[in-house]
Each structure stands twice: as C-alpha cells, then as structure tokens.
PDB file of N, CA, C and O in Angstrom, chain B, residues numbered from 101:
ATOM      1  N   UNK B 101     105.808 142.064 104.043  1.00  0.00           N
ATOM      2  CA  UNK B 101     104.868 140.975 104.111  1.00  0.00           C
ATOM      3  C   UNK B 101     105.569 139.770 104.723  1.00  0.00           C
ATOM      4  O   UNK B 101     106.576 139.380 104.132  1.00  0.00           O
ATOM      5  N   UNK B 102     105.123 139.022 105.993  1.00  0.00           N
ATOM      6  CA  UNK B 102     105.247 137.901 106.364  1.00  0.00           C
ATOM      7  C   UNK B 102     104.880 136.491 106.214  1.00  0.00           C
ATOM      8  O   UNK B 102     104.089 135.873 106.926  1.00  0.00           O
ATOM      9  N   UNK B 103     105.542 136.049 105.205  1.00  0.00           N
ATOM     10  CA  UNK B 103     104.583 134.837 104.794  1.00  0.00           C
ATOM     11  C   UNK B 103     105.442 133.393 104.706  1.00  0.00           C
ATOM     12  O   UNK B 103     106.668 133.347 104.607  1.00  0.00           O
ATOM     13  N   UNK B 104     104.566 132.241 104.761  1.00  0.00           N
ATOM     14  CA  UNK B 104     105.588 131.015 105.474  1.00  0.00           C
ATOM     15  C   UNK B 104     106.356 130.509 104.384  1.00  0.00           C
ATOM     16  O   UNK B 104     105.872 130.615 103.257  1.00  0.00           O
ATOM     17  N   UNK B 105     107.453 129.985 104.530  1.00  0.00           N
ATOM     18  CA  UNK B 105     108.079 128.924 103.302  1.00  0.00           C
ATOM     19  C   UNK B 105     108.295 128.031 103.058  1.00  0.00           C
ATOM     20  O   UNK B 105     109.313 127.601 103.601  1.00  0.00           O
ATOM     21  N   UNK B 106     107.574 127.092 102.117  1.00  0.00           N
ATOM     22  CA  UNK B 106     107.828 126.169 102.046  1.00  0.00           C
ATOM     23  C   UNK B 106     109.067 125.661 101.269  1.00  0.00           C
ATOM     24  O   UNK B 106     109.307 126.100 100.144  1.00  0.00           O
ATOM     25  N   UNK B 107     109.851 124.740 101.863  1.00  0.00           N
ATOM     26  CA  UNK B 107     111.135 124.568 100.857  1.00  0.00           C
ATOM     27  C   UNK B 107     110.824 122.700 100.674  1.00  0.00           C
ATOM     28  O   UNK B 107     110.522 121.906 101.565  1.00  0.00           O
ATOM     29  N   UNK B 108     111.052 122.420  99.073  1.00  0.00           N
ATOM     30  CA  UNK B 108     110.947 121.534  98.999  1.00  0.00           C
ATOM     31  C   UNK B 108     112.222 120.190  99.289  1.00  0.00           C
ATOM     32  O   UNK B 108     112.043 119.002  99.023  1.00  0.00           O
ATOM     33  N   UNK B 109     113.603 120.853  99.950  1.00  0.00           N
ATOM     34  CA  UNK B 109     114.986 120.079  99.644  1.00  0.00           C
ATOM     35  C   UNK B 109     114.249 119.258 101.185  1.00  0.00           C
ATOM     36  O   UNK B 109     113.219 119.535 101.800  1.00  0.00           O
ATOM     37  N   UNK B 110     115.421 118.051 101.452  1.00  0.00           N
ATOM     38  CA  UNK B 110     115.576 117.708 102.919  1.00  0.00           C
ATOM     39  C   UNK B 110     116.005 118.529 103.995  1.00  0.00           C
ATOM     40  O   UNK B 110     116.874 119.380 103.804  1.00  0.00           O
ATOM     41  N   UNK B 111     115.537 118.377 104.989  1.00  0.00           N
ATOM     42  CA  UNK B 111     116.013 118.928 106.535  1.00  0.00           C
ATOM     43  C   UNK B 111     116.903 118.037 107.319  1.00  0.00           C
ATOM     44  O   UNK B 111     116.736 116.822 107.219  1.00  0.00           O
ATOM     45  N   UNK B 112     118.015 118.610 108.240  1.00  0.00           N
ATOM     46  CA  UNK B 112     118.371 117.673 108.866  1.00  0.00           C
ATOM     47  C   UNK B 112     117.343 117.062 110.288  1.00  0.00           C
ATOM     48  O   UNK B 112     117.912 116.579 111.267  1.00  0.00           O
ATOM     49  N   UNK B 113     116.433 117.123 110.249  1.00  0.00           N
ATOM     50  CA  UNK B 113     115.527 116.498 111.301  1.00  0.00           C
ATOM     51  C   UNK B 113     115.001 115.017 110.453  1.00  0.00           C
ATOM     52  O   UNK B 113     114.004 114.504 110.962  1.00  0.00           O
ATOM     53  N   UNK B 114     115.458 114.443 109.474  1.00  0.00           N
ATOM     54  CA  UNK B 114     115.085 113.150 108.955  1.00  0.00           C
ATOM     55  C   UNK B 114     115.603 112.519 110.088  1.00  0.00           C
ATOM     56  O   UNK B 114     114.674 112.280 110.860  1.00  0.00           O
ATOM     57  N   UNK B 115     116.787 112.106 110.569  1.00  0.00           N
ATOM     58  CA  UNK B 115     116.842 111.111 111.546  1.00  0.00           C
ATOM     59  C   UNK B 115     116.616 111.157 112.557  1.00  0.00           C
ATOM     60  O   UNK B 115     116.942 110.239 113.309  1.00  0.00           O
ATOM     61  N   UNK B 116     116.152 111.935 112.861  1.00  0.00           N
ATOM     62  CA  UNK B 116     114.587 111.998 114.293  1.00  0.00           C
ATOM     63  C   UNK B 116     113.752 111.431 113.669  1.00  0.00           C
ATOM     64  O   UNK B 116     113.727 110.264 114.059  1.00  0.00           O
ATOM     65  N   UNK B 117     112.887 111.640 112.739  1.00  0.00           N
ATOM     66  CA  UNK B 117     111.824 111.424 112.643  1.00  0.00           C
ATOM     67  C   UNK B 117     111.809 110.217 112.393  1.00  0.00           C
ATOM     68  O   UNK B 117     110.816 109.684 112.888  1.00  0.00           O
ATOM     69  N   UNK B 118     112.778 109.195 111.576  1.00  0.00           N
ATOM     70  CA  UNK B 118     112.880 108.495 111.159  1.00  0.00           C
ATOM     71  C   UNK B 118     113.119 107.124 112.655  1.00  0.00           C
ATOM     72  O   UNK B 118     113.002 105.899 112.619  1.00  0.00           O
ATOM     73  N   UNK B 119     113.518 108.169 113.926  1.00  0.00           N
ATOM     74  CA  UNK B 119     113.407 107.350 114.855  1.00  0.00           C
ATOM     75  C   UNK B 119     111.975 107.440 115.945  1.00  0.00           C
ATOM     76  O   UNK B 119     111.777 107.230 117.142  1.00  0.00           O
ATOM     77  N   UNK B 120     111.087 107.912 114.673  1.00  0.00           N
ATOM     78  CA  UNK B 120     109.917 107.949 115.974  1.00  0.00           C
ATOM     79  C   UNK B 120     109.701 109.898 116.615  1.00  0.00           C
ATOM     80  O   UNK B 120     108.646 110.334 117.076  1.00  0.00           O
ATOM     81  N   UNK B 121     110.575 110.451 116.500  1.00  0.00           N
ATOM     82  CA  UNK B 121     110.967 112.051 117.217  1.00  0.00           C
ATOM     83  C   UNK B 121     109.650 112.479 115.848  1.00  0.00           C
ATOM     84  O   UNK B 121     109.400 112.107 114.702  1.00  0.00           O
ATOM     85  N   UNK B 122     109.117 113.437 116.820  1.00  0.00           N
ATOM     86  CA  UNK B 122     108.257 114.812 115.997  1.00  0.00           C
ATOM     87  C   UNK B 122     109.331 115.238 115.945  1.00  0.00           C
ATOM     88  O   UNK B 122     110.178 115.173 116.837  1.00  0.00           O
ATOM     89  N   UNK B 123     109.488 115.960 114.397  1.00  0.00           N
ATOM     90  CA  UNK B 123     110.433 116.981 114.165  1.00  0.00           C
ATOM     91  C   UNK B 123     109.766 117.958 112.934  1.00  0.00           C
ATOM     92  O   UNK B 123     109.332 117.704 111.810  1.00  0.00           O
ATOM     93  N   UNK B 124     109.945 119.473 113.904  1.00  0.00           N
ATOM     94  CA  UNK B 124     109.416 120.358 112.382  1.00  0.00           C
ATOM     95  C   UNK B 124     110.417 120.968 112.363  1.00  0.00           C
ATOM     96  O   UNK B 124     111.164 121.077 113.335  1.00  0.00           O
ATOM     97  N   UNK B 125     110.608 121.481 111.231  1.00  0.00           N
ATOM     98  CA  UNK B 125     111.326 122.298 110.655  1.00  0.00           C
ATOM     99  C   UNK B 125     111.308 123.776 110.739  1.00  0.00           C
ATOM    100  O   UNK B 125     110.212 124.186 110.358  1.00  0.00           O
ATOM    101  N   UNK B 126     112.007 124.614 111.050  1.00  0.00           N
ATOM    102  CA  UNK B 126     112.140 126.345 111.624  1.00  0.00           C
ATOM    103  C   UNK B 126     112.876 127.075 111.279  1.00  0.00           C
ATOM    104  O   UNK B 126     114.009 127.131 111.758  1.00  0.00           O
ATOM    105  N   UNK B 127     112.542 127.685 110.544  1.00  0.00           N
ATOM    106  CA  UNK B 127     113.666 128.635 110.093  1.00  0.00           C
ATOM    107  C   UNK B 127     113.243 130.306 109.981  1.00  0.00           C
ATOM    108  O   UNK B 127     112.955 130.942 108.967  1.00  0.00           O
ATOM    109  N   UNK B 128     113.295 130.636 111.005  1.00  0.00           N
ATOM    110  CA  UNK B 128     112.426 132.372 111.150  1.00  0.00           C
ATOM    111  C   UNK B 128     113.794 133.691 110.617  1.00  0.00           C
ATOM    112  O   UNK B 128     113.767 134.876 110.947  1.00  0.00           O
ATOM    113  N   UNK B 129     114.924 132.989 109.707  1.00  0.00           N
ATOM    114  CA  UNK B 129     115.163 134.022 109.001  1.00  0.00           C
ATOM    115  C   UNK B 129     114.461 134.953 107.689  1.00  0.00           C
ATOM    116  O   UNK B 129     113.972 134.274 106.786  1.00  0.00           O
ATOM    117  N   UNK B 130     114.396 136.323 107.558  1.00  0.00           N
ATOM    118  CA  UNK B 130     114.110 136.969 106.863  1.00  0.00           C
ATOM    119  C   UNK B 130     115.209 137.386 106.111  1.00  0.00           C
ATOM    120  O   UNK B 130     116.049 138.107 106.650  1.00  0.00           O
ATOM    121  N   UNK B 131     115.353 136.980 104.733  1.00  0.00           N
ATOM    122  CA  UNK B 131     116.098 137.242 103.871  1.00  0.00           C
ATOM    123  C   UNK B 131     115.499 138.068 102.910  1.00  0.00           C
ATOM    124  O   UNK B 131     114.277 138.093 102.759  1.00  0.00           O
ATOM    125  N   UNK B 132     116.152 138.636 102.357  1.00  0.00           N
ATOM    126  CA  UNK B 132     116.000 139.717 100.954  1.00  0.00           C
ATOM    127  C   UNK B 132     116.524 138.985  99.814  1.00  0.00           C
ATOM    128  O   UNK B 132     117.415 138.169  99.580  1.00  0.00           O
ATOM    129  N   UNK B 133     115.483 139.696  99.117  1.00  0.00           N
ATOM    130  CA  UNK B 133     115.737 138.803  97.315  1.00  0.00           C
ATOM    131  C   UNK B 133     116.449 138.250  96.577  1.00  0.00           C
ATOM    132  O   UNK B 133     116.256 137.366  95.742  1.00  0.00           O
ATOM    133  N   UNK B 134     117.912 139.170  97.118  1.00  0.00           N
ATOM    134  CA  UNK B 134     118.973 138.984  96.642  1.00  0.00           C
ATOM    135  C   UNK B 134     120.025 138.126  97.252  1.00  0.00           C
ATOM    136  O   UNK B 134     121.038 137.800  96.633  1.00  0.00           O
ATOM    137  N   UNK B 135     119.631 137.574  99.132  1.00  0.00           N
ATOM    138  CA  UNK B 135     119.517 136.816  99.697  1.00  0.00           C
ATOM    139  C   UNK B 135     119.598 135.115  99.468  1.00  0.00           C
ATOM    140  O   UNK B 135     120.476 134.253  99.506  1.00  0.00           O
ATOM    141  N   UNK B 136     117.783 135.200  99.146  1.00  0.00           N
ATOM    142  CA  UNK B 136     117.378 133.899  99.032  1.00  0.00           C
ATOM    143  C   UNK B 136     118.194 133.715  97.284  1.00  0.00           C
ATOM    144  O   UNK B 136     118.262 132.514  97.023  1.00  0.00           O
ATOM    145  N   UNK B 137     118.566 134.278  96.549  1.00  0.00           N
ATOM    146  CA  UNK B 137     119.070 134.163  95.126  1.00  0.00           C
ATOM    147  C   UNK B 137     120.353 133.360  95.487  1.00  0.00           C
ATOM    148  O   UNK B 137     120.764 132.549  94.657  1.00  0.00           O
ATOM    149  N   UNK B 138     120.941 133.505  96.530  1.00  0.00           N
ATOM    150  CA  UNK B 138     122.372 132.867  96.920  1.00  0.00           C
ATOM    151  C   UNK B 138     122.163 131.578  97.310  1.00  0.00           C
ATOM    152  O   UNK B 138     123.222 130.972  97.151  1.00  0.00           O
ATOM    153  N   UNK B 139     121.125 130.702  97.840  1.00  0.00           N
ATOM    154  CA  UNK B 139     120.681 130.148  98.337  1.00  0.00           C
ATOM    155  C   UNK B 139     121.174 129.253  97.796  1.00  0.00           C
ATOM    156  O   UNK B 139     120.911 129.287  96.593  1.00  0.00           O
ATOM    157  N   UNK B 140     122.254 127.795  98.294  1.00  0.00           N
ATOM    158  CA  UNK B 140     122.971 126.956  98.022  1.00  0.00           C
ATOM    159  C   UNK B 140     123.635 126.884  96.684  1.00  0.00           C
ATOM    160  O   UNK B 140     123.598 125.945  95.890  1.00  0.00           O
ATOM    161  N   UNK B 141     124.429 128.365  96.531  1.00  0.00           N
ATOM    162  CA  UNK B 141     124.786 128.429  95.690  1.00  0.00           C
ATOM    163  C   UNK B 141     126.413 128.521  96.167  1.00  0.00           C
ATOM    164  O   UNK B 141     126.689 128.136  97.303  1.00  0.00           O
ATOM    165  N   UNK B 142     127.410 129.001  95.343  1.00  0.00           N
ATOM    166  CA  UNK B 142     129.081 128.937  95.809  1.00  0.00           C
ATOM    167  C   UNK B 142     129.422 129.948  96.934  1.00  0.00           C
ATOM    168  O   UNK B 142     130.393 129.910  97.689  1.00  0.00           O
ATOM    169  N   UNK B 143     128.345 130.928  96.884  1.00  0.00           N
ATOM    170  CA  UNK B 143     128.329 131.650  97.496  1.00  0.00           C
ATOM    171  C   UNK B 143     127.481 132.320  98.363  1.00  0.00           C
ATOM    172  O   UNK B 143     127.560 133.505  98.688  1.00  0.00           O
ATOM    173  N   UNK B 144     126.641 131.477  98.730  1.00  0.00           N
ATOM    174  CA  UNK B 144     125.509 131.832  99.396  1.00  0.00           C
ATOM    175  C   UNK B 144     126.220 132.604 100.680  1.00  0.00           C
ATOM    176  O   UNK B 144     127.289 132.501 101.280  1.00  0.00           O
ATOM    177  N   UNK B 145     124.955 133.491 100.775  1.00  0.00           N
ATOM    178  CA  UNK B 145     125.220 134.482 102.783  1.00  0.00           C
ATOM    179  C   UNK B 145     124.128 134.809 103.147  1.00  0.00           C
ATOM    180  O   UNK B 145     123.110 134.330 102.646  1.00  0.00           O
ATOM    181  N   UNK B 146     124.120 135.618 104.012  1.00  0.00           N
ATOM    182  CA  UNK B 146     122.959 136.293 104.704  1.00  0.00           C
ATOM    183  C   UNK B 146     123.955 137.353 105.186  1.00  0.00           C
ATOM    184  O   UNK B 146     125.173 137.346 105.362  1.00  0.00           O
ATOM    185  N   UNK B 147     122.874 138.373 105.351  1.00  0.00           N
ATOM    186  CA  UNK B 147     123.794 139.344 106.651  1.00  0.00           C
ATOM    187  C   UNK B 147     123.774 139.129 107.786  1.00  0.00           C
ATOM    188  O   UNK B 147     122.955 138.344 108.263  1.00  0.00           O
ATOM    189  N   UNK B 148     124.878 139.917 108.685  1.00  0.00           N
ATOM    190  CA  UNK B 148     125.247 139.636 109.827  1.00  0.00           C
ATOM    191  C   UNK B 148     124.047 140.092 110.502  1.00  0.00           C
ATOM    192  O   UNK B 148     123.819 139.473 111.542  1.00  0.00           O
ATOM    193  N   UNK B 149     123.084 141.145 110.156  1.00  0.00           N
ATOM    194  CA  UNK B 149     122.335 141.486 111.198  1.00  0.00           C
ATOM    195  C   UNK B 149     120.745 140.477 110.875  1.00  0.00           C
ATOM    196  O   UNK B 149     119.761 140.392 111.610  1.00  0.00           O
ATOM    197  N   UNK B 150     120.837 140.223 110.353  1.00  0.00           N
ATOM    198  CA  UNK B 150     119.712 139.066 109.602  1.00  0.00           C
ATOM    199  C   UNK B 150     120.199 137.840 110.355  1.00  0.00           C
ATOM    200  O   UNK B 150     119.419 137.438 111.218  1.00  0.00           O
ATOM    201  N   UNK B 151     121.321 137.173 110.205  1.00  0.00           N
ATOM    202  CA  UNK B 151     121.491 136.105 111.522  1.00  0.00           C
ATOM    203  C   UNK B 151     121.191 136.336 112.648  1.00  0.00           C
ATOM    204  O   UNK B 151     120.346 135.592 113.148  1.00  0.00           O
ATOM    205  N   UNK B 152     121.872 137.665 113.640  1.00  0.00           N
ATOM    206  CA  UNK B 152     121.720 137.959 114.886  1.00  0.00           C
ATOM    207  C   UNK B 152     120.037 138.000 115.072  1.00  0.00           C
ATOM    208  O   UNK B 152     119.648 137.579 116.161  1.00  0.00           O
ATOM    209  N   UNK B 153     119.105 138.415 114.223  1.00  0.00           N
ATOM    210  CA  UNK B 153     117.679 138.132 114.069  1.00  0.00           C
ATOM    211  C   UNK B 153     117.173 136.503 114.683  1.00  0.00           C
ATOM    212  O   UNK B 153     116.691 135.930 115.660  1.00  0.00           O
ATOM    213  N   UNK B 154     117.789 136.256 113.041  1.00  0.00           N
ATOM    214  CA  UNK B 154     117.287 134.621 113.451  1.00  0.00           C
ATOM    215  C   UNK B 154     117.703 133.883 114.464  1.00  0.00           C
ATOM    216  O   UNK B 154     116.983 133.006 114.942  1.00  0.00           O
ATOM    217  N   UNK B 155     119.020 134.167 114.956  1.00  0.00           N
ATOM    218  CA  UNK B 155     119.688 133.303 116.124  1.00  0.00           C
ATOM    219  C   UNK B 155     118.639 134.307 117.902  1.00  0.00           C
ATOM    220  O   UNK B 155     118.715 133.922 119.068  1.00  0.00           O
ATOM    221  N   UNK B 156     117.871 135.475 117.402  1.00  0.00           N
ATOM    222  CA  UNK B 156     117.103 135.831 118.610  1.00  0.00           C
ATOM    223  C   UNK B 156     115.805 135.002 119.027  1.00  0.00           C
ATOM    224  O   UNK B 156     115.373 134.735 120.148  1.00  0.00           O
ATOM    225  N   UNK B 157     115.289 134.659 117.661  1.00  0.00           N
ATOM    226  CA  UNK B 157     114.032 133.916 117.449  1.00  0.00           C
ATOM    227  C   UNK B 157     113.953 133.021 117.996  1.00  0.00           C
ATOM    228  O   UNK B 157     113.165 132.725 118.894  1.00  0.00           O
ATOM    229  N   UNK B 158     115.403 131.998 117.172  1.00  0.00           N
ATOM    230  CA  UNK B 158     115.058 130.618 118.222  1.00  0.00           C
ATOM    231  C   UNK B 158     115.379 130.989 119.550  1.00  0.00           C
ATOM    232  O   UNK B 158     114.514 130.924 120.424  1.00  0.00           O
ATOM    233  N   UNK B 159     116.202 131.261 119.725  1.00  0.00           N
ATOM    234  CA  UNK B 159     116.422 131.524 121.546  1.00  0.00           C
ATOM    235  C   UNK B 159     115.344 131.576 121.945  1.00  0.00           C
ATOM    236  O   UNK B 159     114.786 130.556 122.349  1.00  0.00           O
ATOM    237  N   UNK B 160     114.851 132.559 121.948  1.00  0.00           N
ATOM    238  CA  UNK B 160     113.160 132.851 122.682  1.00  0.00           C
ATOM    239  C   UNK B 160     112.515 131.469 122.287  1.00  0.00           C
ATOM    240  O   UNK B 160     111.940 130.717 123.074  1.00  0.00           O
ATOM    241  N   UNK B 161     112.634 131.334 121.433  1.00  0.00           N
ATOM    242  CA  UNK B 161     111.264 129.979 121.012  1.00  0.00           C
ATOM    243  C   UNK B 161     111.736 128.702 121.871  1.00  0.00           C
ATOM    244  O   UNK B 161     110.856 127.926 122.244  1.00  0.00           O
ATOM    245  N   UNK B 162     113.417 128.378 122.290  1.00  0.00           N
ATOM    246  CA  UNK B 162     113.612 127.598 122.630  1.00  0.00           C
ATOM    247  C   UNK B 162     113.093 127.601 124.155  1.00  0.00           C
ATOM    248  O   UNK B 162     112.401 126.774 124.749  1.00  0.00           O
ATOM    249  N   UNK B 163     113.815 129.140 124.702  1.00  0.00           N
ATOM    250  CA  UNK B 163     113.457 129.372 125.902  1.00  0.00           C
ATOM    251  C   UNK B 163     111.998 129.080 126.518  1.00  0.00           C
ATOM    252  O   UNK B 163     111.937 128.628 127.661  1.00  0.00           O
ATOM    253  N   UNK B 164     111.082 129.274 125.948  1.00  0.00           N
ATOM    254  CA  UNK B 164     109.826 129.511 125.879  1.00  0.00           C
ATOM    255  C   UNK B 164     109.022 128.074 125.533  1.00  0.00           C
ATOM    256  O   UNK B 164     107.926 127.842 126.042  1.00  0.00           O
ATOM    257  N   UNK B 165     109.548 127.321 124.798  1.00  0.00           N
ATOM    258  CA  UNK B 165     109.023 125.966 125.108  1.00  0.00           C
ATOM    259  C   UNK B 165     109.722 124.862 126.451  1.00  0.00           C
ATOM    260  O   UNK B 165     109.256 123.902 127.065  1.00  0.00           O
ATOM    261  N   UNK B 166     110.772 125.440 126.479  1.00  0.00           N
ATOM    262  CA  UNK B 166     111.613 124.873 128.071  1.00  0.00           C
ATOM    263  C   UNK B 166     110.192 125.269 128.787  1.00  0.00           C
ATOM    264  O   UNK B 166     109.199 124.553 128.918  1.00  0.00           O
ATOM    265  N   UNK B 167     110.373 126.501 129.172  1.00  0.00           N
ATOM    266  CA  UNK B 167     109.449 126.874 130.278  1.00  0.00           C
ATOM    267  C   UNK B 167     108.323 126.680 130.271  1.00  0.00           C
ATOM    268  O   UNK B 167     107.633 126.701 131.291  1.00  0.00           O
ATOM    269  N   UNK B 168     107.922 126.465 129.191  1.00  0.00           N
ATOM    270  CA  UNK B 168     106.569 125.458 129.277  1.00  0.00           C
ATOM    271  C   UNK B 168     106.675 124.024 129.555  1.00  0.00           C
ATOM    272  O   UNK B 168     106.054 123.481 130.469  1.00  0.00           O
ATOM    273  N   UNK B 169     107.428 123.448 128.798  1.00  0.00           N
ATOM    274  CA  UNK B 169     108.016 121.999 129.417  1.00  0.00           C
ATOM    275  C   UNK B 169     107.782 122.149 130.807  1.00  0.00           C
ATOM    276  O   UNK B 169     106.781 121.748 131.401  1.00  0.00           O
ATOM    277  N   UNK B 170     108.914 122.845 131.380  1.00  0.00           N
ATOM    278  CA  UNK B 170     108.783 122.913 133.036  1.00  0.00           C
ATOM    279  C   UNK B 170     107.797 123.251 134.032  1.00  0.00           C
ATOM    280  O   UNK B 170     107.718 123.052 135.244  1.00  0.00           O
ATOM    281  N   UNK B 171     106.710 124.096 132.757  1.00  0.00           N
ATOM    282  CA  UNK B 171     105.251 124.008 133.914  1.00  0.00           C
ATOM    283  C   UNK B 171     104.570 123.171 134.085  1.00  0.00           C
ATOM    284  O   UNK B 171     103.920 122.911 135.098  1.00  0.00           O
ATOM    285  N   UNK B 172     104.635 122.565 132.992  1.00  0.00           N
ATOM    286  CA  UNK B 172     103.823 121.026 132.816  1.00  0.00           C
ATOM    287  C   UNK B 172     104.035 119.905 133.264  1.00  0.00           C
ATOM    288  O   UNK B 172     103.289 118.955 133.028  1.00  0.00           O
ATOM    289  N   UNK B 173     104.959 119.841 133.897  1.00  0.00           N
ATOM    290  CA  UNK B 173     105.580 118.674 134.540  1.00  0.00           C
ATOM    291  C   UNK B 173     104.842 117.930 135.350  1.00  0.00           C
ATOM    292  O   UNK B 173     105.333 116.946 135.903  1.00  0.00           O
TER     293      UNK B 173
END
C-alpha cells in the first residue's frame, strides 16, 4: 500500500520559506516497519537498496521539473 506521510517534526526548507521560496517537502522513501522504528533514534538506517530507490525518485523528479522549466521559458 502507497500512502502519503505526514510528519509532524521541522524540515530543512524553513529558511526558504521563511524568505518568500515555495518550499514542499519530499521524501519518496519506502521504508519498512522496522525502518521507520529507527527513525531519529541512535541508530537509525535504511537500506542500501531503499536509498538507491529514493535517491532514483528525486533524480527523475528533479530532472523532469528542469525540463519543464526549460519548456516554459
């Protein structure tokens, strides 16, 4: 099941926003239970193949709003 998360801590996009910048927040990792349980804890992780995931996502997402940027010009 794919479903969104809301996290209630701060993001580092406050001082954008705080200067005027839209800033949302993104985080398209999929973690497992035992995962999110680590979650700012002494020992928090993820797996290696669960990063290489998330670090594909943004790429594309970044890529993909560039190139829209650049059609719109």
């Amino acid at each position: 099941v794919v479903a969104p998360f809301m996290s209630s801590g701060g993001t580092d996009s406050a001082p954008f926003r705080g200067r005027g910048t839209k800033a949302y927040g993104f985080n398209p990792l999929v973690a497992t239970e035992a995962e999110m349980s680590t979650m700012h804890g002494i020992d928090e992780r993820i797996g290696v193949e669960r990063l290489r995931q998330a670090l594909q996502i943004h790429y594309e997402t970044i890529a993909s709003l560039v190139r829209h940027a650049k059609e719109n010009r």
